[in-house]
PDB file of C-alpha atoms in Angstrom:
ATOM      1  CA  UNK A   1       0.000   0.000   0.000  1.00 64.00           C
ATOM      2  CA  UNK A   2       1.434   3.220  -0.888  1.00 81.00           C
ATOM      3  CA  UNK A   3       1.359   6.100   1.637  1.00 83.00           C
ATOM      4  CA  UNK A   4      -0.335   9.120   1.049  1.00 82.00           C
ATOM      5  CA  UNK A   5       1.543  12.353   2.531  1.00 86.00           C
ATOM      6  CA  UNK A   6      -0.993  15.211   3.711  1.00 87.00           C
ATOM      7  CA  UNK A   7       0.841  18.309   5.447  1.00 88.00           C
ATOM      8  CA  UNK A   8      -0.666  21.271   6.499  1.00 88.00           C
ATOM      9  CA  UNK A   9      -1.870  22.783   9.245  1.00 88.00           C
ATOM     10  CA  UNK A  10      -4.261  21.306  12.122  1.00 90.00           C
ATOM     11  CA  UNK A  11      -6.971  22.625  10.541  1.00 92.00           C
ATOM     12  CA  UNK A  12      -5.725  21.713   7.032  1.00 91.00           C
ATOM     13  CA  UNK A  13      -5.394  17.949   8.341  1.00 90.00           C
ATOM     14  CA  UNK A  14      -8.984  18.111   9.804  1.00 92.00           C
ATOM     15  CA  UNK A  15     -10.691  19.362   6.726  1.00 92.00           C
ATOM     16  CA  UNK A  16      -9.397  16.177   5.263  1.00 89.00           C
ATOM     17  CA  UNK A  17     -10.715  13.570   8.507  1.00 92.00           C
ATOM     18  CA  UNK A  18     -12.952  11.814   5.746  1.00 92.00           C
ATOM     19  CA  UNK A  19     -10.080  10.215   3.741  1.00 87.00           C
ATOM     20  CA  UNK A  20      -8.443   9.546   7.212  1.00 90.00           C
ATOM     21  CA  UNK A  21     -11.240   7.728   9.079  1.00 93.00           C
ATOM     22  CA  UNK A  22     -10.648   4.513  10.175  1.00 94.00           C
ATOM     23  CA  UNK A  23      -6.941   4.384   9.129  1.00 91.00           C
ATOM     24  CA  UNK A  24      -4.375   4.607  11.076  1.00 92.00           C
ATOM     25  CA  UNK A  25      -2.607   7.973  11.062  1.00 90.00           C
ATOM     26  CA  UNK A  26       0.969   9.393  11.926  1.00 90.00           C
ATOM     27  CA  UNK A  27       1.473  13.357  13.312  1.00 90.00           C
ATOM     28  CA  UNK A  28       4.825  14.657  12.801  1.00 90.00           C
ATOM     29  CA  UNK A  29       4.877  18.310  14.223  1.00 89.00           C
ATOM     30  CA  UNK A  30       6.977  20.265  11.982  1.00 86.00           C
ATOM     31  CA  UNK A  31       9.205  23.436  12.754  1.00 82.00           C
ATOM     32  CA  UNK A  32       7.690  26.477  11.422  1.00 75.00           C
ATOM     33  CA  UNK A  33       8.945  27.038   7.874  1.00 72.00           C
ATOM     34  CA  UNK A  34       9.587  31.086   8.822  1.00 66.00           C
ATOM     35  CA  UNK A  35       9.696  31.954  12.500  1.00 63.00           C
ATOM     36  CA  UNK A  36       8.953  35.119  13.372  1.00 66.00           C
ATOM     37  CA  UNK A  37      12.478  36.971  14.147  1.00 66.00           C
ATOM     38  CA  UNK A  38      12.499  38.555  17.816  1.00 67.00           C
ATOM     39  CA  UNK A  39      14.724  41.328  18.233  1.00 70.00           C
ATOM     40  CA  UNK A  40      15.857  44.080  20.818  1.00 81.00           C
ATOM     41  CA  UNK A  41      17.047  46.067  18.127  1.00 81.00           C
ATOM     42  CA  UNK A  42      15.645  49.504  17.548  1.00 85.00           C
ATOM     43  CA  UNK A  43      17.220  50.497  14.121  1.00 85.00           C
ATOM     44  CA  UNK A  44      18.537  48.420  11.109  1.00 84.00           C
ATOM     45  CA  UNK A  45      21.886  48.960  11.829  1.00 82.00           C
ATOM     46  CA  UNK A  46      21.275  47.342  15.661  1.00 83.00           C
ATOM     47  CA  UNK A  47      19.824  44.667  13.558  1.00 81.00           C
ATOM     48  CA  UNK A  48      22.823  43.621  11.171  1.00 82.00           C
ATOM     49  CA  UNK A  49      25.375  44.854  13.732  1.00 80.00           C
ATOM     50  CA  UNK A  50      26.090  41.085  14.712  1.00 79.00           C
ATOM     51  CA  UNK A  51      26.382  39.810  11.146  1.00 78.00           C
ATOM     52  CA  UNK A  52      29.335  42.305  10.122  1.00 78.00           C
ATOM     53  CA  UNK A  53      32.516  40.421   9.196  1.00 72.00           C
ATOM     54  CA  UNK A  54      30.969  37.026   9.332  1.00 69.00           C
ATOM     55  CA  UNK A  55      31.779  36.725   6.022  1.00 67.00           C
ATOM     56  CA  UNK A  56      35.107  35.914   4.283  1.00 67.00           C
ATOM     57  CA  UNK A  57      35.582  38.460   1.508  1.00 64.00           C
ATOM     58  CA  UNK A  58      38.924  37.028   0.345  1.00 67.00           C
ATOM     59  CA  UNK A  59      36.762  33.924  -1.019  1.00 65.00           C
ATOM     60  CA  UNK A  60      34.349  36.067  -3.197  1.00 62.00           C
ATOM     61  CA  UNK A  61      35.171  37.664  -6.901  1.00 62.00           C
ATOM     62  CA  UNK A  62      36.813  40.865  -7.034  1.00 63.00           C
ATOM     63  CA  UNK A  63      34.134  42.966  -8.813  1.00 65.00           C
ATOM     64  CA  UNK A  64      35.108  43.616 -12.056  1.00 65.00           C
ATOM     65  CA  UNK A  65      34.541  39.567 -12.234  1.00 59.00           C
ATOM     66  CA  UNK A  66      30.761  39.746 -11.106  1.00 58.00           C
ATOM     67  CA  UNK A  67      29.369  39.750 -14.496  1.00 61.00           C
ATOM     68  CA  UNK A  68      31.225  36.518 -15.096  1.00 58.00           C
ATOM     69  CA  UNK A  69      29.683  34.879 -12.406  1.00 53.00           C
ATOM     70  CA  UNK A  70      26.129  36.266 -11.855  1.00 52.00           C
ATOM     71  CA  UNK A  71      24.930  37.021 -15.125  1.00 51.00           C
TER      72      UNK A  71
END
């Protein structure tokens, strides 16, 4: 027997109790797919402060090379 895959929400899943009764069933709660982003911060630049440097510019293309790489 093949499985059939419903996701949704709670309410989602109930609308479709018909195809579900009597079988037997399997809840997985899943992770939101985007959590809402708490922050202290009261300006953008709060905001981004902790992401400065975190990435290594000596890996990406010097820019007269960007063309070549993102068209």
């Amino acid at each position: 027997m093949t499985q059939l895959v419903i996701e949704g929400t709670w309410e989602e899943i109930l609308a479709q109790q018909d195809k579900l009764r009597g079988k037997r069933v399997r809840v997985t709660v899943l992770e939101e797919k985007n959590p809402e982003v708490h922050t202290e911060a009261r300006n953008l630049l709060e905001f981004l402060q902790p992401f400065v440097g975190c990435i290594d510019s000596k890996q990406l293309p010097p820019a007269k090379d960007m063309e070549t790489v993102v068209p």
